[in-house]
Amino acid sequence: MAVVMQMRLPAGSEQQAPGYAANSFRLGHRVLALARVAQMSCYVVAVRVRQSLQRVDWQRRGSDACLEALERDGIFASRLSVAVKQGLADEARPWFGRLEAVRAAVPRGAREYCHTQLVTARNDAPGLYAAVEGALGEAGILSSVRNYLGCRAELRSVALQINDEHDRFWRAHFEDRGVPVPSTVFFHIDNTYGVVKAMIYLSEVGGTNGPFSYVPGTHRVDVGWFEALVLRAVDIWIDVYPEERHLFAALPRLLRRKAKFGDDLDPADAQGKWLLDHERVMTSKDGDVFIFDVKGVHRGGMVKNGERRVIQVMMS
Ligand SMILES: O=C(O)CCC(=O)C(=O)O
Ligand SMILES: [Fe+2]
């Protein structure tokens, strides 16, 4: 674990990612890029402050296997009973139907990440939220997550996810340019603070239909407040304004960092190799619900054959 603590989180700062223009830019580009990073940084700071305020006065109560695993590894795997799983599947069915309709309306090759997910709101899907809350509560997971985050965490969103072999969100930007897809593709941390997610497998998931994976211990890598801020702000910028992605190259080197860094790594370099060597791939054999701190390195949904169905739950 000492290695983890000494490791610097690779943040895509060194490599020229496919799709970014070469290192030439106009002054106007640099000014716009800096303004965007400043704008998004304000948002990230606000999220961070809100998270700190939520932690005021929280009293931790006891410990358990889930809490210990979250603190040590950043991930905990568990099983649900057949009845609980069936209840979740029943509640999720109509929502999966809607997601299927969304997916059917888009030509397969043109599907984006947004077509893999349907995020529901509690008011629209009270039955689904109750079923998920019941499942996580019964397994003791919700109380462990609250102790881990140090606040009264709630379900912020419940999303249905379908991934299949035709999805190209994780590889299109390489394939379209004739660049090989690196083995570190899509390794990332989430661009939030104070969030734990649960991935609940509703289909059988093996090695090739998009298993979720996590690099244990990486949630404890301390990148320092500045880098933590920049890599989130840059990521949110590119998510919100994808058409400005090429301006990443106009940033000064110090700011050329992002939370989705796996696409930019050279798998032959030591950091990429270390991540691949320590990656823990979660199939249905390992459990059917995985609880993880999103600030650890993870990826998933990159289906080579078949399809994967999951419920993704965000808690904060
Ligand atoms: O779909 C997956 O397995 C990964 C999802 C993910 O990165 C996330 O929910 O933060
Ligand atoms: Fe993620």
PDB file of N, CA and C in Angstrom, residues 69-109:
ATOM      1  N   ALA A  69     -13.788  -1.905   4.554  1.00  0.00           N
ATOM      2  CA  ALA A  69     -13.339  -2.091   3.164  1.00  0.00           C
ATOM      3  C   ALA A  69     -13.296  -0.754   2.426  1.00  0.00           C
ATOM      4  N   LEU A  70     -14.294   0.100   2.686  1.00  0.00           N
ATOM      5  CA  LEU A  70     -14.294   1.412   2.016  1.00  0.00           C
ATOM      6  C   LEU A  70     -13.059   2.208   2.430  1.00  0.00           C
ATOM      7  N   GLU A  71     -12.740   2.154   3.718  1.00  0.00           N
ATOM      8  CA  GLU A  71     -11.593   2.941   4.182  1.00  0.00           C
ATOM      9  C   GLU A  71     -10.272   2.376   3.654  1.00  0.00           C
ATOM     10  N   ARG A  72     -10.162   1.055   3.630  1.00  0.00           N
ATOM     11  CA  ARG A  72      -8.900   0.432   3.210  1.00  0.00           C
ATOM     12  C   ARG A  72      -8.761   0.410   1.681  1.00  0.00           C
ATOM     13  N   ASP A  73      -9.796  -0.099   1.009  1.00  0.00           N
ATOM     14  CA  ASP A  73      -9.698  -0.352  -0.440  1.00  0.00           C
ATOM     15  C   ASP A  73     -10.432   0.681  -1.292  1.00  0.00           C
ATOM     16  N   GLY A  74     -11.454   1.302  -0.701  1.00  0.00           N
ATOM     17  CA  GLY A  74     -12.301   2.207  -1.488  1.00  0.00           C
ATOM     18  C   GLY A  74     -13.439   1.484  -2.173  1.00  0.00           C
ATOM     19  N   ILE A  75     -13.505   0.159  -1.983  1.00  0.00           N
ATOM     20  CA  ILE A  75     -14.569  -0.625  -2.627  1.00  0.00           C
ATOM     21  C   ILE A  75     -14.989  -1.785  -1.743  1.00  0.00           C
ATOM     22  N   PHE A  76     -16.289  -2.083  -1.789  1.00  0.00           N
ATOM     23  CA  PHE A  76     -16.840  -3.197  -1.016  1.00  0.00           C
ATOM     24  C   PHE A  76     -17.828  -3.941  -1.916  1.00  0.00           C
ATOM     25  N   ALA A  77     -17.695  -5.282  -1.954  1.00  0.00           N
ATOM     26  CA  ALA A  77     -18.582  -6.102  -2.781  1.00  0.00           C
ATOM     27  C   ALA A  77     -19.540  -6.859  -1.884  1.00  0.00           C
ATOM     28  N   SER A  78     -20.797  -6.943  -2.302  1.00  0.00           N
ATOM     29  CA  SER A  78     -21.773  -7.650  -1.479  1.00  0.00           C
ATOM     30  C   SER A  78     -22.764  -8.414  -2.361  1.00  0.00           C
ATOM     31  N   ARG A  79     -23.559  -9.245  -1.699  1.00  0.00           N
ATOM     32  CA  ARG A  79     -24.586 -10.023  -2.409  1.00  0.00           C
ATOM     33  C   ARG A  79     -25.958  -9.570  -1.959  1.00  0.00           C
ATOM     34  N   LEU A  80     -26.923  -9.664  -2.848  1.00  0.00           N
ATOM     35  CA  LEU A  80     -28.310  -9.391  -2.484  1.00  0.00           C
ATOM     36  C   LEU A  80     -29.066 -10.711  -2.542  1.00  0.00           C
ATOM     37  N   SER A  81     -30.123 -10.822  -1.745  1.00  0.00           N
ATOM     38  CA  SER A  81     -30.913 -12.063  -1.804  1.00  0.00           C
ATOM     39  C   SER A  81     -31.668 -12.092  -3.135  1.00  0.00           C
ATOM     40  N   VAL A  82     -32.088 -13.294  -3.515  1.00  0.00           N
ATOM     41  CA  VAL A  82     -32.825 -13.467  -4.776  1.00  0.00           C
ATOM     42  C   VAL A  82     -34.081 -12.594  -4.754  1.00  0.00           C
ATOM     43  N   ALA A  83     -34.760 -12.566  -3.577  1.00  0.00           N
ATOM     44  CA  ALA A  83     -36.012 -11.799  -3.483  1.00  0.00           C
ATOM     45  C   ALA A  83     -35.753 -10.301  -3.655  1.00  0.00           C
ATOM     46  N   VAL A  84     -34.686  -9.810  -3.034  1.00  0.00           N
ATOM     47  CA  VAL A  84     -34.371  -8.372  -3.133  1.00  0.00           C
ATOM     48  C   VAL A  84     -34.018  -8.014  -4.573  1.00  0.00           C
ATOM     49  N   LYS A  85     -33.234  -8.880  -5.196  1.00  0.00           N
ATOM     50  CA  LYS A  85     -32.836  -8.634  -6.594  1.00  0.00           C
ATOM     51  C   LYS A  85     -34.044  -8.622  -7.515  1.00  0.00           C
ATOM     52  N   GLN A  86     -34.960  -9.545  -7.240  1.00  0.00           N
ATOM     53  CA  GLN A  86     -36.178  -9.624  -8.058  1.00  0.00           C
ATOM     54  C   GLN A  86     -37.017  -8.356  -7.894  1.00  0.00           C
ATOM     55  N   GLY A  87     -37.105  -7.887  -6.636  1.00  0.00           N
ATOM     56  CA  GLY A  87     -37.858  -6.653  -6.369  1.00  0.00           C
ATOM     57  C   GLY A  87     -37.257  -5.466  -7.116  1.00  0.00           C
ATOM     58  N   LEU A  88     -35.934  -5.392  -7.140  1.00  0.00           N
ATOM     59  CA  LEU A  88     -35.262  -4.300  -7.857  1.00  0.00           C
ATOM     60  C   LEU A  88     -35.521  -4.402  -9.361  1.00  0.00           C
ATOM     61  N   ALA A  89     -35.422  -5.629  -9.857  1.00  0.00           N
ATOM     62  CA  ALA A  89     -35.625  -5.832 -11.300  1.00  0.00           C
ATOM     63  C   ALA A  89     -37.047  -5.440 -11.697  1.00  0.00           C
ATOM     64  N   ASP A  90     -38.026  -5.772 -10.847  1.00  0.00           N
ATOM     65  CA  ASP A  90     -39.430  -5.442 -11.155  1.00  0.00           C
ATOM     66  C   ASP A  90     -39.630  -3.931 -11.207  1.00  0.00           C
ATOM     67  N   GLU A  91     -39.056  -3.237 -10.212  1.00  0.00           N
ATOM     68  CA  GLU A  91     -39.211  -1.772 -10.177  1.00  0.00           C
ATOM     69  C   GLU A  91     -38.467  -1.109 -11.339  1.00  0.00           C
ATOM     70  N   ALA A  92     -37.352  -1.710 -11.716  1.00  0.00           N
ATOM     71  CA  ALA A  92     -36.520  -1.082 -12.761  1.00  0.00           C
ATOM     72  C   ALA A  92     -37.046  -1.344 -14.171  1.00  0.00           C
ATOM     73  N   ARG A  93     -37.874  -2.392 -14.324  1.00  0.00           N
ATOM     74  CA  ARG A  93     -38.270  -2.824 -15.677  1.00  0.00           C
ATOM     75  C   ARG A  93     -38.843  -1.703 -16.547  1.00  0.00           C
ATOM     76  N   PRO A  94     -39.861  -0.948 -16.053  1.00  0.00           N
ATOM     77  CA  PRO A  94     -40.411   0.094 -16.935  1.00  0.00           C
ATOM     78  C   PRO A  94     -39.377   1.161 -17.316  1.00  0.00           C
ATOM     79  N   TRP A  95     -38.435   1.427 -16.431  1.00  0.00           N
ATOM     80  CA  TRP A  95     -37.410   2.447 -16.726  1.00  0.00           C
ATOM     81  C   TRP A  95     -36.420   1.926 -17.750  1.00  0.00           C
ATOM     82  N   PHE A  96     -36.108   0.645 -17.644  1.00  0.00           N
ATOM     83  CA  PHE A  96     -35.246   0.059 -18.682  1.00  0.00           C
ATOM     84  C   PHE A  96     -35.957   0.120 -20.032  1.00  0.00           C
ATOM     85  N   GLY A  97     -37.295  -0.054 -20.001  1.00  0.00           N
ATOM     86  CA  GLY A  97     -38.081   0.035 -21.239  1.00  0.00           C
ATOM     87  C   GLY A  97     -37.898   1.409 -21.885  1.00  0.00           C
ATOM     88  N   ARG A  98     -37.942   2.445 -21.061  1.00  0.00           N
ATOM     89  CA  ARG A  98     -37.758   3.807 -21.592  1.00  0.00           C
ATOM     90  C   ARG A  98     -36.354   3.994 -22.163  1.00  0.00           C
ATOM     91  N   LEU A  99     -35.367   3.450 -21.431  1.00  0.00           N
ATOM     92  CA  LEU A  99     -33.980   3.591 -21.904  1.00  0.00           C
ATOM     93  C   LEU A  99     -33.790   2.835 -23.230  1.00  0.00           C
ATOM     94  N   GLU A 100     -34.429   1.659 -23.325  1.00  0.00           N
ATOM     95  CA  GLU A 100     -34.351   0.902 -24.589  1.00  0.00           C
ATOM     96  C   GLU A 100     -34.912   1.738 -25.738  1.00  0.00           C
ATOM     97  N   ALA A 101     -36.022   2.463 -25.465  1.00  0.00           N
ATOM     98  CA  ALA A 101     -36.641   3.282 -26.516  1.00  0.00           C
ATOM     99  C   ALA A 101     -35.697   4.409 -26.941  1.00  0.00           C
ATOM    100  N   VAL A 102     -35.035   5.021 -25.947  1.00  0.00           N
ATOM    101  CA  VAL A 102     -34.069   6.093 -26.256  1.00  0.00           C
ATOM    102  C   VAL A 102     -32.947   5.535 -27.128  1.00  0.00           C
ATOM    103  N   ARG A 103     -32.456   4.356 -26.744  1.00  0.00           N
ATOM    104  CA  ARG A 103     -31.341   3.753 -27.482  1.00  0.00           C
ATOM    105  C   ARG A 103     -31.754   3.356 -28.898  1.00  0.00           C
ATOM    106  N   ALA A 104     -32.991   2.858 -29.021  1.00  0.00           N
ATOM    107  CA  ALA A 104     -33.461   2.393 -30.335  1.00  0.00           C
ATOM    108  C   ALA A 104     -33.593   3.564 -31.317  1.00  0.00           C
ATOM    109  N   ALA A 105     -33.803   4.767 -30.772  1.00  0.00           N
ATOM    110  CA  ALA A 105     -34.016   5.930 -31.647  1.00  0.00           C
ATOM    111  C   ALA A 105     -32.699   6.496 -32.201  1.00  0.00           C
ATOM    112  N   VAL A 106     -31.577   6.002 -31.683  1.00  0.00           N
ATOM    113  CA  VAL A 106     -30.274   6.532 -32.123  1.00  0.00           C
ATOM    114  C   VAL A 106     -29.558   5.442 -32.917  1.00  0.00           C
ATOM    115  N   PRO A 107     -29.038   5.775 -34.110  1.00  0.00           N
ATOM    116  CA  PRO A 107     -28.282   4.748 -34.844  1.00  0.00           C
ATOM    117  C   PRO A 107     -27.142   4.222 -33.970  1.00  0.00           C
ATOM    118  N   ARG A 108     -26.951   2.913 -34.008  1.00  0.00           N
ATOM    119  CA  ARG A 108     -25.979   2.283 -33.088  1.00  0.00           C
ATOM    120  C   ARG A 108     -24.629   2.980 -33.028  1.00  0.00           C
ATOM    121  N   GLY A 109     -24.089   3.287 -34.200  1.00  0.00           N
ATOM    122  CA  GLY A 109     -22.742   3.886 -34.253  1.00  0.00           C
ATOM    123  C   GLY A 109     -22.702   5.295 -33.676  1.00  0.00           C
TER     124      GLY A 109
END
